[in-house]
PDB file of C-alpha atoms in Angstrom:
ATOM      1  CA  ASP A   1     150.308  25.349 110.362  1.00 66.00           C
ATOM      2  CA  ALA A   2     153.167  26.864 111.196  1.00 80.00           C
ATOM      3  CA  GLY A   3     153.051  30.181 108.866  1.00 94.00           C
ATOM      4  CA  VAL A   4     155.199  31.255 106.506  1.00 97.00           C
ATOM      5  CA  ILE A   5     158.625  30.534 108.096  1.00 98.00           C
ATOM      6  CA  GLN A   6     161.476  33.026 108.049  1.00 98.00           C
ATOM      7  CA  SER A   7     165.009  33.003 108.791  1.00 97.00           C
ATOM      8  CA  PRO A   8     166.874  33.951 110.808  1.00 98.00           C
ATOM      9  CA  ARG A   9     164.964  36.519 112.555  1.00 97.00           C
ATOM     10  CA  HIS A  10     168.246  38.692 113.040  1.00 98.00           C
ATOM     11  CA  GLU A  11     171.173  39.255 111.325  1.00 97.00           C
ATOM     12  CA  VAL A  12     173.990  41.202 111.234  1.00 98.00           C
ATOM     13  CA  THR A  13     176.745  42.101 108.706  1.00 97.00           C
ATOM     14  CA  GLU A  14     179.811  43.814 107.764  1.00 97.00           C
ATOM     15  CA  MET A  15     179.271  46.028 104.571  1.00 97.00           C
ATOM     16  CA  GLY A  16     180.482  44.887 101.497  1.00 97.00           C
ATOM     17  CA  GLN A  17     179.800  40.813 102.553  1.00 98.00           C
ATOM     18  CA  GLU A  18     177.253  38.392 101.027  1.00 98.00           C
ATOM     19  CA  VAL A  19     173.334  38.138 102.964  1.00 98.00           C
ATOM     20  CA  THR A  20     171.093  35.033 102.548  1.00 98.00           C
ATOM     21  CA  LEU A  21     167.341  35.382 103.910  1.00 98.00           C
ATOM     22  CA  ARG A  22     165.331  32.663 103.668  1.00 98.00           C
ATOM     23  CA  CYS A  23     161.863  31.865 103.290  1.00 98.00           C
ATOM     24  CA  LYS A  24     158.782  28.838 103.457  1.00 98.00           C
ATOM     25  CA  PRO A  25     155.656  30.115 102.648  1.00 97.00           C
ATOM     26  CA  ILE A  26     152.272  28.084 103.753  1.00 96.00           C
ATOM     27  CA  SER A  27     151.677  25.073 101.926  1.00 95.00           C
ATOM     28  CA  GLY A  28     149.358  25.392  98.886  1.00 92.00           C
ATOM     29  CA  HIS A  29     149.586  29.082  98.815  1.00 93.00           C
ATOM     30  CA  ASN A  30     150.635  30.057  94.941  1.00 92.00           C
ATOM     31  CA  SER A  31     152.358  33.614  95.265  1.00 93.00           C
ATOM     32  CA  LEU A  32     154.727  34.561  97.674  1.00 96.00           C
ATOM     33  CA  PHE A  33     155.985  37.822  97.991  1.00 96.00           C
ATOM     34  CA  TRP A  34     159.392  39.604  99.340  1.00 97.00           C
ATOM     35  CA  TYR A  35     158.852  43.120 101.829  1.00 97.00           C
ATOM     36  CA  ARG A  36     161.365  45.729 102.848  1.00 97.00           C
ATOM     37  CA  GLN A  37     160.247  47.854 105.942  1.00 97.00           C
ATOM     38  CA  THR A  38     161.662  51.022 106.463  1.00 95.00           C
ATOM     39  CA  MET A  39     160.911  54.045 108.903  1.00 91.00           C
ATOM     40  CA  MET A  40     161.705  56.689 105.635  1.00 90.00           C
ATOM     41  CA  ARG A  41     160.290  54.078 103.252  1.00 89.00           C
ATOM     42  CA  GLY A  42     157.829  52.064 105.022  1.00 91.00           C
ATOM     43  CA  LEU A  43     156.410  49.144 103.561  1.00 94.00           C
ATOM     44  CA  GLU A  44     158.109  48.049  99.877  1.00 93.00           C
ATOM     45  CA  LEU A  45     157.243  45.254  97.681  1.00 94.00           C
ATOM     46  CA  LEU A  46     160.430  43.849  96.170  1.00 96.00           C
ATOM     47  CA  ILE A  47     159.241  41.269  94.234  1.00 96.00           C
ATOM     48  CA  TYR A  48     156.372  38.382  94.104  1.00 93.00           C
ATOM     49  CA  PHE A  49     155.952  35.218  92.847  1.00 95.00           C
ATOM     50  CA  ASN A  50     152.984  33.751  91.354  1.00 92.00           C
ATOM     51  CA  ASN A  51     153.701  29.522  90.842  1.00 93.00           C
ATOM     52  CA  ASN A  52     157.628  30.020  91.562  1.00 95.00           C
ATOM     53  CA  VAL A  53     157.630  32.302  88.899  1.00 95.00           C
ATOM     54  CA  PRO A  54     158.925  36.201  89.314  1.00 94.00           C
ATOM     55  CA  ILE A  55     155.984  38.402  88.093  1.00 91.00           C
ATOM     56  CA  ASP A  56     156.996  41.510  89.249  1.00 90.00           C
ATOM     57  CA  ASP A  57     160.034  42.384  90.510  1.00 92.00           C
ATOM     58  CA  SER A  58     160.403  46.225  90.053  1.00 90.00           C
ATOM     59  CA  GLY A  59     160.931  47.131  93.766  1.00 91.00           C
ATOM     60  CA  MET A  60     163.868  45.243  93.684  1.00 94.00           C
ATOM     61  CA  PRO A  61     166.876  47.920  94.658  1.00 86.00           C
ATOM     62  CA  GLU A  62     169.651  47.777  92.022  1.00 83.00           C
ATOM     63  CA  ASP A  63     171.796  44.257  90.916  1.00 90.00           C
ATOM     64  CA  ARG A  64     172.612  43.754  94.442  1.00 96.00           C
ATOM     65  CA  PHE A  65     169.249  41.571  94.838  1.00 97.00           C
ATOM     66  CA  SER A  66     168.570  39.036  93.615  1.00 97.00           C
ATOM     67  CA  ALA A  67     165.585  36.293  94.429  1.00 98.00           C
ATOM     68  CA  LYS A  68     164.892  32.371  93.259  1.00 97.00           C
ATOM     69  CA  MET A  69     161.912  30.819  94.640  1.00 97.00           C
ATOM     70  CA  PRO A  70     163.382  27.028  93.116  1.00 97.00           C
ATOM     71  CA  ASN A  71     160.167  25.297  94.055  1.00 95.00           C
ATOM     72  CA  ALA A  72     156.621  25.724  95.999  1.00 95.00           C
ATOM     73  CA  SER A  73     158.346  25.261  99.483  1.00 95.00           C
ATOM     74  CA  PHE A  74     161.228  27.677 100.068  1.00 97.00           C
ATOM     75  CA  SER A  75     162.907  31.112  98.507  1.00 98.00           C
ATOM     76  CA  THR A  76     165.582  33.040  98.802  1.00 98.00           C
ATOM     77  CA  LEU A  77     166.895  37.058  98.716  1.00 98.00           C
ATOM     78  CA  LYS A  78     170.244  37.622  98.344  1.00 98.00           C
ATOM     79  CA  ILE A  79     171.854  40.518  98.777  1.00 97.00           C
ATOM     80  CA  GLN A  80     175.625  41.198  97.378  1.00 97.00           C
ATOM     81  CA  PRO A  81     177.764  43.004  98.200  1.00 96.00           C
ATOM     82  CA  SER A  82     175.251  44.711 101.020  1.00 97.00           C
ATOM     83  CA  GLU A  83     175.165  48.425 102.114  1.00 97.00           C
ATOM     84  CA  PRO A  84     174.254  49.671 105.266  1.00 97.00           C
ATOM     85  CA  ARG A  85     171.646  51.615 103.645  1.00 96.00           C
ATOM     86  CA  ASP A  86     169.951  47.691 103.253  1.00 97.00           C
ATOM     87  CA  SER A  87     169.907  47.782 106.879  1.00 97.00           C
ATOM     88  CA  ALA A  88     166.085  46.949 107.476  1.00 98.00           C
ATOM     89  CA  VAL A  89     163.088  44.492 108.429  1.00 98.00           C
ATOM     90  CA  TYR A  90     162.393  41.818 105.275  1.00 98.00           C
ATOM     91  CA  PHE A  91     158.759  40.432 105.759  1.00 98.00           C
ATOM     92  CA  CYS A  92     158.157  37.317 103.420  1.00 98.00           C
ATOM     93  CA  ALA A  93     154.667  36.436 102.761  1.00 97.00           C
ATOM     94  CA  SER A  94     152.215  34.076 100.960  1.00 95.00           C
ATOM     95  CA  SER A  95     148.860  33.813  99.691  1.00 92.00           C
ATOM     96  CA  LEU A  96     146.341  31.426  97.432  1.00 88.00           C
ATOM     97  CA  GLN A  97     146.050  34.054  94.151  1.00 76.00           C
ATOM     98  CA  GLY A  98     142.477  33.222  93.355  1.00 67.00           C
ATOM     99  CA  GLN A  99     140.582  33.176  96.361  1.00 59.00           C
ATOM    100  CA  THR A 100     138.466  35.898  97.230  1.00 56.00           C
ATOM    101  CA  ASN A 101     138.750  37.187 100.658  1.00 59.00           C
ATOM    102  CA  TYR A 102     142.496  35.764 101.045  1.00 74.00           C
ATOM    103  CA  GLY A 103     144.784  38.286 102.539  1.00 90.00           C
ATOM    104  CA  TYR A 104     149.030  37.711 102.875  1.00 93.00           C
ATOM    105  CA  THR A 105     149.795  35.990 105.895  1.00 96.00           C
ATOM    106  CA  PHE A 106     153.706  37.269 106.393  1.00 97.00           C
ATOM    107  CA  GLY A 107     156.225  35.896 108.581  1.00 98.00           C
ATOM    108  CA  SER A 108     157.818  37.535 111.515  1.00 98.00           C
ATOM    109  CA  GLY A 109     159.977  39.062 109.277  1.00 98.00           C
ATOM    110  CA  THR A 110     164.579  39.254 109.051  1.00 98.00           C
ATOM    111  CA  ARG A 111     165.852  41.999 110.753  1.00 98.00           C
ATOM    112  CA  LEU A 112     169.187  43.268 108.814  1.00 98.00           C
ATOM    113  CA  THR A 113     171.734  45.074 109.917  1.00 98.00           C
ATOM    114  CA  VAL A 114     174.472  45.946 108.128  1.00 98.00           C
ATOM    115  CA  VAL A 115     177.569  47.785 109.581  1.00 97.00           C
TER     116      VAL A 115
ATOM    117  CA  GLY B   1     152.490  54.224  89.942  1.00 73.00           C
ATOM    118  CA  GLN B   2     149.929  53.318  92.094  1.00 78.00           C
ATOM    119  CA  GLN B   3     150.179  55.621  95.502  1.00 88.00           C
ATOM    120  CA  VAL B   4     148.138  54.744  98.167  1.00 92.00           C
ATOM    121  CA  MET B   5     148.737  57.163 101.319  1.00 94.00           C
ATOM    122  CA  GLN B   6     146.999  57.490 104.552  1.00 96.00           C
ATOM    123  CA  ILE B   7     146.375  60.404 107.315  1.00 97.00           C
ATOM    124  CA  PRO B   8     147.015  60.596 110.113  1.00 97.00           C
ATOM    125  CA  GLN B   9     150.247  59.133 110.192  1.00 95.00           C
ATOM    126  CA  TYR B  10     150.101  59.194 114.066  1.00 96.00           C
ATOM    127  CA  GLN B  11     147.048  59.576 117.165  1.00 97.00           C
ATOM    128  CA  HIS B  12     147.506  59.008 120.259  1.00 97.00           C
ATOM    129  CA  VAL B  13     144.400  58.453 122.070  1.00 97.00           C
ATOM    130  CA  GLN B  14     143.320  58.011 125.360  1.00 97.00           C
ATOM    131  CA  GLU B  15     141.292  54.841 126.169  1.00 97.00           C
ATOM    132  CA  GLY B  16     137.930  54.640 125.318  1.00 98.00           C
ATOM    133  CA  GLU B  17     137.913  57.198 122.718  1.00 98.00           C
ATOM    134  CA  ASP B  18     137.100  56.253 119.063  1.00 98.00           C
ATOM    135  CA  PHE B  19     139.985  56.489 116.284  1.00 98.00           C
ATOM    136  CA  THR B  20     139.739  56.804 112.137  1.00 98.00           C
ATOM    137  CA  THR B  21     142.364  56.234 109.810  1.00 98.00           C
ATOM    138  CA  TYR B  22     141.862  56.954 106.700  1.00 98.00           C
ATOM    139  CA  CYS B  23     143.061  55.807 103.410  1.00 97.00           C
ATOM    140  CA  ASN B  24     143.484  57.078  99.735  1.00 97.00           C
ATOM    141  CA  SER B  25     144.624  55.476  96.363  1.00 94.00           C
ATOM    142  CA  SER B  26     146.137  57.420  93.079  1.00 92.00           C
ATOM    143  CA  THR B  27     144.729  55.186  90.979  1.00 91.00           C
ATOM    144  CA  THR B  28     141.243  52.714  90.988  1.00 93.00           C
ATOM    145  CA  LEU B  29     141.036  49.597  93.292  1.00 93.00           C
ATOM    146  CA  SER B  30     139.664  46.402  92.885  1.00 91.00           C
ATOM    147  CA  ASN B  31     139.716  45.632  96.364  1.00 91.00           C
ATOM    148  CA  ILE B  32     141.539  47.164  99.560  1.00 95.00           C
ATOM    149  CA  GLN B  33     142.142  44.727 102.295  1.00 96.00           C
ATOM    150  CA  TRP B  34     143.340  45.944 106.002  1.00 98.00           C
ATOM    151  CA  TYR B  35     146.118  44.865 108.237  1.00 98.00           C
ATOM    152  CA  LYS B  36     147.351  45.119 111.748  1.00 98.00           C
ATOM    153  CA  GLN B  37     150.975  45.699 112.975  1.00 98.00           C
ATOM    154  CA  ARG B  38     151.691  45.267 116.710  1.00 97.00           C
ATOM    155  CA  PRO B  39     155.055  47.016 117.553  1.00 95.00           C
ATOM    156  CA  GLY B  40     158.011  44.495 116.930  1.00 94.00           C
ATOM    157  CA  GLY B  41     155.519  42.207 114.898  1.00 97.00           C
ATOM    158  CA  HIS B  42     154.647  41.091 111.660  1.00 98.00           C
ATOM    159  CA  PRO B  43     151.046  42.909 109.422  1.00 98.00           C
ATOM    160  CA  VAL B  44     148.570  40.925 110.100  1.00 97.00           C
ATOM    161  CA  PHE B  45     145.280  40.337 107.888  1.00 96.00           C
ATOM    162  CA  LEU B  46     142.257  41.725 109.066  1.00 97.00           C
ATOM    163  CA  ILE B  47     139.695  42.374 106.589  1.00 96.00           C
ATOM    164  CA  GLN B  48     139.134  42.644 102.768  1.00 94.00           C
ATOM    165  CA  LEU B  49     136.410  44.917 101.439  1.00 95.00           C
ATOM    166  CA  VAL B  50     135.565  44.087  97.273  1.00 93.00           C
ATOM    167  CA  LYS B  51     132.130  45.795  96.575  1.00 95.00           C
ATOM    168  CA  SER B  52     132.023  50.115  96.057  1.00 96.00           C
ATOM    169  CA  GLY B  53     130.528  51.866  99.828  1.00 97.00           C
ATOM    170  CA  GLU B  54     130.932  48.112 101.426  1.00 97.00           C
ATOM    171  CA  VAL B  55     130.803  48.811 105.121  1.00 98.00           C
ATOM    172  CA  LYS B  56     132.021  46.065 106.970  1.00 97.00           C
ATOM    173  CA  LYS B  57     132.472  45.164 111.223  1.00 97.00           C
ATOM    174  CA  GLN B  58     134.126  43.304 113.549  1.00 96.00           C
ATOM    175  CA  LYS B  59     133.292  43.903 117.013  1.00 97.00           C
ATOM    176  CA  ARG B  60     134.997  47.577 117.398  1.00 98.00           C
ATOM    177  CA  LEU B  61     135.969  47.849 113.804  1.00 98.00           C
ATOM    178  CA  THR B  62     134.151  49.546 111.358  1.00 98.00           C
ATOM    179  CA  PHE B  63     135.907  49.420 107.829  1.00 98.00           C
ATOM    180  CA  GLN B  64     134.330  51.454 104.873  1.00 98.00           C
ATOM    181  CA  PHE B  65     135.553  51.190 101.349  1.00 97.00           C
ATOM    182  CA  GLY B  66     134.529  54.271  99.138  1.00 97.00           C
ATOM    183  CA  GLU B  67     132.225  54.288  96.380  1.00 96.00           C
ATOM    184  CA  ALA B  68     134.150  55.604  94.040  1.00 95.00           C
ATOM    185  CA  LYS B  69     136.784  52.659  95.521  1.00 95.00           C
ATOM    186  CA  LYS B  70     139.271  55.048  95.834  1.00 95.00           C
ATOM    187  CA  ASN B  71     139.254  55.483  99.058  1.00 96.00           C
ATOM    188  CA  SER B  72     138.714  53.064 102.575  1.00 98.00           C
ATOM    189  CA  SER B  73     138.594  53.841 106.248  1.00 98.00           C
ATOM    190  CA  LEU B  74     138.992  52.114 109.549  1.00 98.00           C
ATOM    191  CA  HIS B  75     136.716  53.529 112.249  1.00 98.00           C
ATOM    192  CA  ILE B  76     137.571  52.009 116.403  1.00 98.00           C
ATOM    193  CA  THR B  77     135.069  52.506 118.611  1.00 98.00           C
ATOM    194  CA  ALA B  78     136.073  52.939 122.164  1.00 98.00           C
ATOM    195  CA  THR B  79     139.774  51.721 121.986  1.00 98.00           C
ATOM    196  CA  GLN B  80     141.298  49.484 124.706  1.00 97.00           C
ATOM    197  CA  THR B  81     145.341  49.200 124.831  1.00 96.00           C
ATOM    198  CA  THR B  82     145.191  45.802 122.882  1.00 97.00           C
ATOM    199  CA  ASP B  83     144.389  48.331 120.228  1.00 98.00           C
ATOM    200  CA  VAL B  84     148.334  49.486 120.079  1.00 98.00           C
ATOM    201  CA  GLY B  85     149.839  49.535 117.001  1.00 98.00           C
ATOM    202  CA  THR B  86     150.369  50.328 112.873  1.00 97.00           C
ATOM    203  CA  TYR B  87     147.005  50.155 110.860  1.00 98.00           C
ATOM    204  CA  PHE B  88     147.649  49.244 107.017  1.00 97.00           C
ATOM    205  CA  CYS B  89     145.618  49.398 104.187  1.00 97.00           C
ATOM    206  CA  ALA B  90     146.945  47.582 101.137  1.00 95.00           C
ATOM    207  CA  GLY B  91     144.594  48.219  97.681  1.00 92.00           C
ATOM    208  CA  ARG B  92     144.662  46.473  94.561  1.00 88.00           C
ATOM    209  CA  GLY B  93     144.613  48.029  91.258  1.00 82.00           C
ATOM    210  CA  VAL B  94     142.041  47.406  88.447  1.00 75.00           C
ATOM    211  CA  THR B  95     144.218  46.976  86.119  1.00 69.00           C
ATOM    212  CA  GLY B  96     146.978  44.347  86.178  1.00 60.00           C
ATOM    213  CA  GLY B  97     149.097  43.248  88.924  1.00 59.00           C
ATOM    214  CA  GLY B  98     148.079  40.573  89.483  1.00 66.00           C
ATOM    215  CA  ASN B  99     148.073  39.337  93.578  1.00 72.00           C
ATOM    216  CA  LYS B 100     150.132  42.509  93.508  1.00 82.00           C
ATOM    217  CA  LEU B 101     149.040  44.639  96.970  1.00 88.00           C
ATOM    218  CA  THR B 102     150.293  48.317  97.393  1.00 90.00           C
ATOM    219  CA  PHE B 103     150.395  48.868 100.644  1.00 93.00           C
ATOM    220  CA  GLY B 104     149.385  52.088 102.207  1.00 94.00           C
ATOM    221  CA  THR B 105     152.118  54.511 104.934  1.00 93.00           C
ATOM    222  CA  GLY B 106     150.267  53.109 107.475  1.00 96.00           C
ATOM    223  CA  THR B 107     148.786  55.179 110.769  1.00 97.00           C
ATOM    224  CA  GLN B 108     150.094  54.331 114.376  1.00 97.00           C
ATOM    225  CA  LEU B 109     148.264  54.147 117.075  1.00 98.00           C
ATOM    226  CA  LYS B 110     149.180  54.705 120.728  1.00 98.00           C
ATOM    227  CA  VAL B 111     146.520  54.084 123.247  1.00 97.00           C
ATOM    228  CA  GLU B 112     147.015  55.860 126.941  1.00 95.00           C
ATOM    229  CA  LEU B 113     145.453  54.917 130.273  1.00 90.00           C
TER     230      LEU B 113
END
């Protein structure tokens, strides 16, 4: 298995532009998570899906952020419009809920810089 | 909401010295996991603890879950340069939350020769 695949690896955009981050979870995993990591705030859960349904989006900062999971093999996180304070590393992770001793598998992340 | 704190925030050790990071949750946990993130990398799952007082070992790493299931520790014996990275604990709440993990603040370990 290729693991959790995220794209792009790096994104530099101007303030006000729309940014779309993409994630392909591990085949067979039924939970998908979007995390944001910064030095100041550490690893923050933005939203998570179970069986393609959003379960908890309480971590989504504001209306500028939206996430979708149209099918079991693809998810997007969109920021519109982007702001400099959105600069961070965004991780997607997947797991198999209900399986004991099963941790999250993280993707390599997308480093977003908003200038 | 649930908060998970770790201490220390940073630790510098000489190679061969031992290292311990402590994890404390504001609420009782159903289980706790530990992850390692190498510099520039992504978190990688190490282990999960479920039972009160549980102790598990992975080579030089010893993981412990507190009796009250609100704290945990990771101890590394005789550190090596390959141990460099940030270690995170992550807890699952007892009530609700589903498959959601709350990550701790992390302890960054640096190992000097």
